[in-house]
Amino acid sequence: MKPTIEQMTVWFDELNNTVFCGELPRVKITLNNTRCQLGQFYWGGGRGIGIKISLFWDRTEGQYRNCLLHEMCHLYCYNRGWIREGHGIRWKRIADYASRLTGLHIQRCEDITGWVSA
């Protein structure tokens, strides 16, 4: 499956309401074809704030939603002022909470062994 930006935006809104009580601001979501990162939360450097999701790997809807929520956990930390949190203890607590609420499995890194490109 290859989601569109529109689909990602719908998922963003759903996850924002479910996990973050609608607290997160909408940010720019872009899709790319990099194989080095499944997703990325970015801020600063004149680019603004946003989330990038790679379409390089053939993934299920659940895997894309998982990736998006992972990056949304970074956005949550950023909004709390934990700018350099990375995958630290606060990010991990938010990711664990999000996993429990959604049934997704948010983790620091996804094992892509055996994945094929789309």
Coordinates of C-alpha atoms in Angstrom, one line a residue:
M1 CA 0.0 0.0 0.0
K2 CA 1.1 3.6 -0.7
P3 CA -0.8 6.1 1.4
T4 CA -1.5 9.6 0.1
I5 CA -0.8 12.8 2.1
E6 CA -4.6 13.1 2.4
Q7 CA -4.8 9.6 4.0
M8 CA -1.8 10.5 6.3
T9 CA -3.6 13.7 7.4
V10 CA -6.8 11.7 8.3
W11 CA -4.7 9.2 10.3
F12 CA -2.8 12.1 11.9
D13 CA -6.2 13.6 13.1
E14 CA -7.5 10.3 14.3
L15 CA -4.3 9.5 16.3
N16 CA -4.1 13.1 17.6
N17 CA -7.6 12.8 19.0
T18 CA -7.1 9.3 20.4
V19 CA -3.7 9.7 21.9
F20 CA -3.1 13.4 22.4
C21 CA -6.7 14.6 23.0
G22 CA -6.3 16.8 19.8
E23 CA -3.5 18.7 21.4
L24 CA -1.0 18.5 18.6
P25 CA -0.9 21.1 15.9
R26 CA -1.3 20.0 12.3
V27 CA 2.1 20.0 10.7
K28 CA 3.2 19.5 7.1
I29 CA 3.3 15.9 6.1
T30 CA 5.5 14.9 3.2
L31 CA 6.1 11.6 1.5
N32 CA 9.5 10.7 0.0
N33 CA 11.2 7.6 -1.4
T34 CA 14.2 7.3 0.9
R35 CA 15.3 3.9 2.1
C36 CA 17.4 5.2 5.0
Q37 CA 14.6 6.4 7.2
L38 CA 11.0 5.1 7.5
G39 CA 9.9 8.4 9.0
Q40 CA 11.4 11.7 10.3
F41 CA 10.1 14.5 12.5
Y42 CA 11.9 17.7 11.6
W43 CA 12.0 21.3 12.9
G44 CA 14.1 24.3 12.4
G45 CA 16.6 25.2 9.8
G46 CA 14.1 27.3 7.9
R47 CA 12.0 24.3 7.0
G48 CA 9.4 24.7 9.7
I49 CA 8.0 21.7 11.6
G50 CA 6.9 18.6 9.8
I51 CA 6.8 14.8 9.4
K52 CA 8.3 12.9 6.5
I53 CA 7.2 9.4 5.7
S54 CA 9.1 7.2 3.2
L55 CA 7.2 5.1 0.6
F56 CA 10.3 3.2 -0.4
W57 CA 9.4 0.0 1.6
D58 CA 6.3 -2.0 0.9
R59 CA 4.3 -1.6 4.2
T60 CA 0.9 -2.3 5.5
E61 CA -1.5 0.4 6.7
G62 CA -0.7 -0.6 10.3
Q63 CA 3.0 -0.2 9.7
Y64 CA 2.4 3.3 8.1
R65 CA 0.2 4.3 11.0
N66 CA 2.8 3.0 13.4
C67 CA 5.5 5.1 11.8
L68 CA 3.3 8.2 11.7
L69 CA 2.5 7.8 15.4
H70 CA 6.2 7.3 16.2
E71 CA 6.9 10.7 14.6
M72 CA 3.9 12.3 16.4
C73 CA 5.4 11.2 19.7
H74 CA 8.5 13.3 18.7
L75 CA 6.1 16.2 17.9
Y76 CA 4.5 15.9 21.3
C77 CA 7.9 16.0 23.0
Y78 CA 8.9 19.0 20.9
N79 CA 5.7 20.8 21.9
R80 CA 6.5 20.2 25.5
G81 CA 9.9 21.9 25.1
W82 CA 11.8 18.6 25.2
I83 CA 13.5 19.7 22.0
R84 CA 16.5 17.3 22.2
E85 CA 14.6 14.4 23.6
G86 CA 15.3 12.0 20.7
H87 CA 14.3 8.5 21.9
G88 CA 14.9 9.3 25.5
I89 CA 12.9 8.4 28.6
R90 CA 10.1 10.9 28.1
W91 CA 9.7 9.9 24.4
K92 CA 9.7 6.2 25.5
R93 CA 6.9 6.9 28.0
I94 CA 4.8 8.7 25.4
A95 CA 5.4 5.9 22.9
D96 CA 4.4 3.2 25.5
Y97 CA 1.3 5.2 26.3
A98 CA 0.4 5.6 22.6
S99 CA 1.0 1.9 22.1
R100 CA -1.4 0.9 24.8
L101 CA -4.1 3.2 23.6
T102 CA -3.9 2.3 19.9
G103 CA -2.8 -1.3 19.9
L104 CA 0.2 -0.3 17.7
H105 CA 3.7 -1.1 18.7
I106 CA 5.7 2.1 18.8
Q107 CA 9.4 1.4 19.2
R108 CA 12.7 3.2 18.7
C109 CA 13.6 1.4 15.5
E110 CA 11.7 -0.9 13.2
D111 CA 13.3 -4.2 12.2
I112 CA 13.1 -4.1 8.4
T113 CA 14.8 -7.5 7.9
G114 CA 13.0 -9.2 5.0
W115 CA 11.2 -6.1 3.8
V116 CA 11.0 -5.5 0.1
S117 CA 10.9 -2.2 -1.7
A118 CA 7.6 -1.0 -3.1

